[in-house]
Amino acid sequence: MSKRTARRVAATALVAASVGSVLAVAAPASAAASDRVAVLATPACTKSITYQGALVPASSGNSVNCHMQRGNVSDGVARLQDTLNDCYPNELRRVGVYPLAIDRNFGGNTQRALTEVQRVSGTAADGVYGPNTRRAIRHVDPDFGDPCRRVS
């Protein structure tokens, strides 16, 4: 990339950031149907709510169409960590992260655990939590009628 092109890219990024837009690099075609797309289109999961009889991560606006990825720190991450521990202990053991610390930090161990759970759940194993992953994995049922359940 020439210096001129690099300056244009940097200027475009600065303008996009200043107006609240998102500048994105295209994901590989294999990840096109994954939750990586959700990162661009949905708010971050900052908390958890009861949804369809299960505890699931949600945005501050109570939407379950939210995303999380490595680097996020929130109560939504803690909900995901608790869910992975309770609903997928064997998968977490297989990748050496059980029990997963419930520390609100979406770090390497949480990403590794989520990627394995995505793999066994039949969704894109990209380590990003979003609507596709929410639908594919089981979540903790607070009433324990069924300890873990899928939601739509």
PDB file of C-alpha atoms in Angstrom:
ATOM      1  CA  MET A   1       0.000   0.000   0.000  1.00  0.00           C
ATOM      2  CA  SER A   2       1.382   3.405  -0.931  1.00  0.00           C
ATOM      3  CA  LYS A   3       1.775   6.172   1.649  1.00  0.00           C
ATOM      4  CA  ARG A   4      -0.966   8.123  -0.079  1.00  0.00           C
ATOM      5  CA  THR A   5      -3.380   5.180   0.092  1.00  0.00           C
ATOM      6  CA  ALA A   6      -2.455   4.588   3.718  1.00  0.00           C
ATOM      7  CA  ARG A   7      -3.191   8.246   4.539  1.00  0.00           C
ATOM      8  CA  ARG A   8      -6.565   8.002   2.781  1.00  0.00           C
ATOM      9  CA  VAL A   9      -7.450   4.858   4.710  1.00  0.00           C
ATOM     10  CA  ALA A  10      -6.434   6.528   7.988  1.00  0.00           C
ATOM     11  CA  ALA A  11      -8.417   9.668   7.156  1.00  0.00           C
ATOM     12  CA  THR A  12     -11.477   7.601   6.248  1.00  0.00           C
ATOM     13  CA  ALA A  13     -11.201   5.701   9.530  1.00  0.00           C
ATOM     14  CA  LEU A  14     -10.933   8.954  11.473  1.00  0.00           C
ATOM     15  CA  VAL A  15     -14.000  10.434   9.760  1.00  0.00           C
ATOM     16  CA  ALA A  16     -15.967   7.216  10.275  1.00  0.00           C
ATOM     17  CA  ALA A  17     -15.063   7.114  13.963  1.00  0.00           C
ATOM     18  CA  SER A  18     -15.974  10.760  14.469  1.00  0.00           C
ATOM     19  CA  VAL A  19     -19.513  10.247  13.137  1.00  0.00           C
ATOM     20  CA  GLY A  20     -20.056   7.023  15.046  1.00  0.00           C
ATOM     21  CA  SER A  21     -19.804   4.730  12.051  1.00  0.00           C
ATOM     22  CA  VAL A  22     -18.062   1.380  12.038  1.00  0.00           C
ATOM     23  CA  LEU A  23     -15.170   0.720   9.702  1.00  0.00           C
ATOM     24  CA  ALA A  24     -14.913  -2.994   9.013  1.00  0.00           C
ATOM     25  CA  VAL A  25     -12.557  -5.313   7.248  1.00  0.00           C
ATOM     26  CA  ALA A  26     -14.369  -8.009   5.316  1.00  0.00           C
ATOM     27  CA  ALA A  27     -14.409 -11.383   7.023  1.00  0.00           C
ATOM     28  CA  PRO A  28     -13.284 -14.468   5.161  1.00  0.00           C
ATOM     29  CA  ALA A  29     -16.045 -16.108   3.117  1.00  0.00           C
ATOM     30  CA  SER A  30     -16.089 -19.094   5.489  1.00  0.00           C
ATOM     31  CA  ALA A  31     -17.075 -16.776   8.343  1.00  0.00           C
ATOM     32  CA  ALA A  32     -19.737 -14.932   6.359  1.00  0.00           C
ATOM     33  CA  ALA A  33     -22.631 -16.702   8.100  1.00  0.00           C
ATOM     34  CA  SER A  34     -21.012 -16.480  11.512  1.00  0.00           C
ATOM     35  CA  ASP A  35     -21.512 -14.123  14.409  1.00  0.00           C
ATOM     36  CA  ARG A  36     -18.604 -11.979  13.161  1.00  0.00           C
ATOM     37  CA  VAL A  37     -21.220 -10.246  11.006  1.00  0.00           C
ATOM     38  CA  ALA A  38     -23.277  -9.570  14.165  1.00  0.00           C
ATOM     39  CA  VAL A  39     -20.416  -7.558  15.634  1.00  0.00           C
ATOM     40  CA  LEU A  40     -21.115  -4.909  13.011  1.00  0.00           C
ATOM     41  CA  ALA A  41     -24.902  -5.006  13.232  1.00  0.00           C
ATOM     42  CA  THR A  42     -25.762  -5.491  16.918  1.00  0.00           C
ATOM     43  CA  PRO A  43     -25.043  -3.802  20.248  1.00  0.00           C
ATOM     44  CA  ALA A  44     -22.724  -5.341  22.815  1.00  0.00           C
ATOM     45  CA  CYS A  45     -24.126  -7.733  25.423  1.00  0.00           C
ATOM     46  CA  THR A  46     -23.752  -5.858  28.704  1.00  0.00           C
ATOM     47  CA  LYS A  47     -26.090  -7.765  31.042  1.00  0.00           C
ATOM     48  CA  SER A  48     -28.341 -10.800  31.175  1.00  0.00           C
ATOM     49  CA  ILE A  49     -32.098 -11.282  31.130  1.00  0.00           C
ATOM     50  CA  THR A  50     -34.559 -14.154  31.299  1.00  0.00           C
ATOM     51  CA  TYR A  51     -35.625 -14.968  27.753  1.00  0.00           C
ATOM     52  CA  GLN A  52     -37.796 -17.932  26.764  1.00  0.00           C
ATOM     53  CA  GLY A  53     -37.200 -19.492  30.175  1.00  0.00           C
ATOM     54  CA  ALA A  54     -33.410 -19.192  30.117  1.00  0.00           C
ATOM     55  CA  LEU A  55     -30.808 -16.692  31.280  1.00  0.00           C
ATOM     56  CA  VAL A  56     -29.122 -15.157  28.241  1.00  0.00           C
ATOM     57  CA  PRO A  57     -26.784 -12.239  27.559  1.00  0.00           C
ATOM     58  CA  ALA A  58     -28.549  -9.047  26.467  1.00  0.00           C
ATOM     59  CA  SER A  59     -27.796  -5.465  25.509  1.00  0.00           C
ATOM     60  CA  SER A  60     -28.532  -2.510  27.754  1.00  0.00           C
ATOM     61  CA  GLY A  61     -31.778  -2.136  25.785  1.00  0.00           C
ATOM     62  CA  ASN A  62     -32.850  -5.699  26.740  1.00  0.00           C
ATOM     63  CA  SER A  63     -32.230  -7.092  23.261  1.00  0.00           C
ATOM     64  CA  VAL A  64     -30.883 -10.633  23.064  1.00  0.00           C
ATOM     65  CA  ASN A  65     -29.620  -9.763  19.571  1.00  0.00           C
ATOM     66  CA  CYS A  66     -26.272  -8.609  20.877  1.00  0.00           C
ATOM     67  CA  HIS A  67     -22.642  -9.641  20.505  1.00  0.00           C
ATOM     68  CA  MET A  68     -19.512 -10.271  22.550  1.00  0.00           C
ATOM     69  CA  GLN A  69     -15.959 -11.000  21.560  1.00  0.00           C
ATOM     70  CA  ARG A  70     -12.483 -11.118  23.010  1.00  0.00           C
ATOM     71  CA  GLY A  71     -11.723  -7.940  24.927  1.00  0.00           C
ATOM     72  CA  ASN A  72     -15.280  -7.292  26.147  1.00  0.00           C
ATOM     73  CA  VAL A  73     -15.805  -6.922  29.912  1.00  0.00           C
ATOM     74  CA  SER A  74     -19.403  -6.990  31.173  1.00  0.00           C
ATOM     75  CA  ASP A  75     -22.090  -8.834  33.089  1.00  0.00           C
ATOM     76  CA  GLY A  76     -23.133 -10.330  29.744  1.00  0.00           C
ATOM     77  CA  VAL A  77     -19.726 -12.008  29.537  1.00  0.00           C
ATOM     78  CA  ALA A  78     -20.195 -13.353  33.079  1.00  0.00           C
ATOM     79  CA  ARG A  79     -23.557 -14.829  32.012  1.00  0.00           C
ATOM     80  CA  LEU A  80     -21.907 -16.521  29.033  1.00  0.00           C
ATOM     81  CA  GLN A  81     -19.086 -17.872  31.230  1.00  0.00           C
ATOM     82  CA  ASP A  82     -21.594 -19.282  33.739  1.00  0.00           C
ATOM     83  CA  THR A  83     -23.629 -20.828  30.913  1.00  0.00           C
ATOM     84  CA  LEU A  84     -20.578 -22.480  29.374  1.00  0.00           C
ATOM     85  CA  ASN A  85     -19.577 -23.930  32.769  1.00  0.00           C
ATOM     86  CA  ASP A  86     -23.058 -25.228  33.578  1.00  0.00           C
ATOM     87  CA  CYS A  87     -24.158 -26.481  30.169  1.00  0.00           C
ATOM     88  CA  TYR A  88     -20.874 -27.595  28.574  1.00  0.00           C
ATOM     89  CA  PRO A  89     -18.466 -28.897  31.256  1.00  0.00           C
ATOM     90  CA  ASN A  90     -17.214 -31.782  29.098  1.00  0.00           C
ATOM     91  CA  GLU A  91     -16.431 -29.500  26.164  1.00  0.00           C
ATOM     92  CA  LEU A  92     -14.580 -27.070  28.442  1.00  0.00           C
ATOM     93  CA  ARG A  93     -12.607 -29.956  29.969  1.00  0.00           C
ATOM     94  CA  ARG A  94     -11.674 -31.115  26.468  1.00  0.00           C
ATOM     95  CA  VAL A  95      -9.987 -27.754  25.742  1.00  0.00           C
ATOM     96  CA  GLY A  96      -8.524 -27.438  29.259  1.00  0.00           C
ATOM     97  CA  VAL A  97     -10.489 -24.459  30.598  1.00  0.00           C
ATOM     98  CA  TYR A  98     -12.969 -26.047  33.045  1.00  0.00           C
ATOM     99  CA  PRO A  99     -14.022 -24.528  35.288  1.00  0.00           C
ATOM    100  CA  LEU A 100     -14.021 -21.278  33.369  1.00  0.00           C
ATOM    101  CA  ALA A 101     -13.434 -18.293  35.661  1.00  0.00           C
ATOM    102  CA  ILE A 102     -16.528 -16.103  35.909  1.00  0.00           C
ATOM    103  CA  ASP A 103     -14.590 -12.857  35.843  1.00  0.00           C
ATOM    104  CA  ARG A 104     -16.643 -10.757  33.351  1.00  0.00           C
ATOM    105  CA  ASN A 105     -13.594 -10.704  31.033  1.00  0.00           C
ATOM    106  CA  PHE A 106     -13.908 -12.225  27.545  1.00  0.00           C
ATOM    107  CA  GLY A 107     -10.309 -13.381  27.366  1.00  0.00           C
ATOM    108  CA  GLY A 108      -8.483 -16.249  25.732  1.00  0.00           C
ATOM    109  CA  ASN A 109     -10.010 -18.987  27.878  1.00  0.00           C
ATOM    110  CA  THR A 110     -13.558 -17.743  27.258  1.00  0.00           C
ATOM    111  CA  GLN A 111     -12.847 -17.525  23.540  1.00  0.00           C
ATOM    112  CA  ARG A 112     -11.357 -21.039  23.512  1.00  0.00           C
ATOM    113  CA  ALA A 113     -14.352 -22.416  25.445  1.00  0.00           C
ATOM    114  CA  LEU A 114     -16.886 -20.669  23.210  1.00  0.00           C
ATOM    115  CA  THR A 115     -15.146 -21.817  20.034  1.00  0.00           C
ATOM    116  CA  GLU A 116     -15.330 -25.446  21.186  1.00  0.00           C
ATOM    117  CA  VAL A 117     -18.991 -25.114  22.194  1.00  0.00           C
ATOM    118  CA  GLN A 118     -19.786 -23.509  18.842  1.00  0.00           C
ATOM    119  CA  ARG A 119     -18.032 -26.383  17.086  1.00  0.00           C
ATOM    120  CA  VAL A 120     -20.082 -29.063  18.859  1.00  0.00           C
ATOM    121  CA  SER A 121     -23.287 -27.025  18.512  1.00  0.00           C
ATOM    122  CA  GLY A 122     -23.067 -26.845  14.730  1.00  0.00           C
ATOM    123  CA  THR A 123     -22.510 -23.126  14.268  1.00  0.00           C
ATOM    124  CA  ALA A 124     -19.466 -21.275  12.936  1.00  0.00           C
ATOM    125  CA  ALA A 125     -16.644 -21.816  15.443  1.00  0.00           C
ATOM    126  CA  ASP A 126     -15.300 -18.271  15.365  1.00  0.00           C
ATOM    127  CA  GLY A 127     -15.170 -17.454  19.091  1.00  0.00           C
ATOM    128  CA  VAL A 128     -17.649 -14.580  18.728  1.00  0.00           C
ATOM    129  CA  TYR A 129     -20.999 -14.661  20.572  1.00  0.00           C
ATOM    130  CA  GLY A 130     -23.942 -13.254  18.633  1.00  0.00           C
ATOM    131  CA  PRO A 131     -27.473 -14.183  17.526  1.00  0.00           C
ATOM    132  CA  ASN A 132     -26.368 -17.311  15.619  1.00  0.00           C
ATOM    133  CA  THR A 133     -24.507 -18.635  18.653  1.00  0.00           C
ATOM    134  CA  ARG A 134     -27.380 -17.691  20.991  1.00  0.00           C
ATOM    135  CA  ARG A 135     -29.718 -19.877  18.929  1.00  0.00           C
ATOM    136  CA  ALA A 136     -27.228 -22.756  18.589  1.00  0.00           C
ATOM    137  CA  ILE A 137     -26.121 -23.213  22.203  1.00  0.00           C
ATOM    138  CA  ARG A 138     -27.987 -24.166  25.363  1.00  0.00           C
ATOM    139  CA  HIS A 139     -28.497 -21.604  28.137  1.00  0.00           C
ATOM    140  CA  VAL A 140     -29.086 -22.001  31.871  1.00  0.00           C
ATOM    141  CA  ASP A 141     -32.731 -22.393  32.925  1.00  0.00           C
ATOM    142  CA  PRO A 142     -33.088 -20.430  36.192  1.00  0.00           C
ATOM    143  CA  ASP A 143     -35.970 -22.652  37.336  1.00  0.00           C
ATOM    144  CA  PHE A 144     -33.944 -25.805  36.588  1.00  0.00           C
ATOM    145  CA  GLY A 145     -36.966 -27.536  35.035  1.00  0.00           C
ATOM    146  CA  ASP A 146     -34.440 -28.374  32.324  1.00  0.00           C
ATOM    147  CA  PRO A 147     -30.943 -27.336  33.460  1.00  0.00           C
ATOM    148  CA  CYS A 148     -29.973 -26.047  30.030  1.00  0.00           C
ATOM    149  CA  ARG A 149     -32.205 -25.134  27.102  1.00  0.00           C
ATOM    150  CA  ARG A 150     -32.023 -23.690  23.619  1.00  0.00           C
ATOM    151  CA  VAL A 151     -33.743 -20.417  22.807  1.00  0.00           C
ATOM    152  CA  SER A 152     -34.623 -18.857  19.481  1.00  0.00           C
TER     153      SER A 152
END
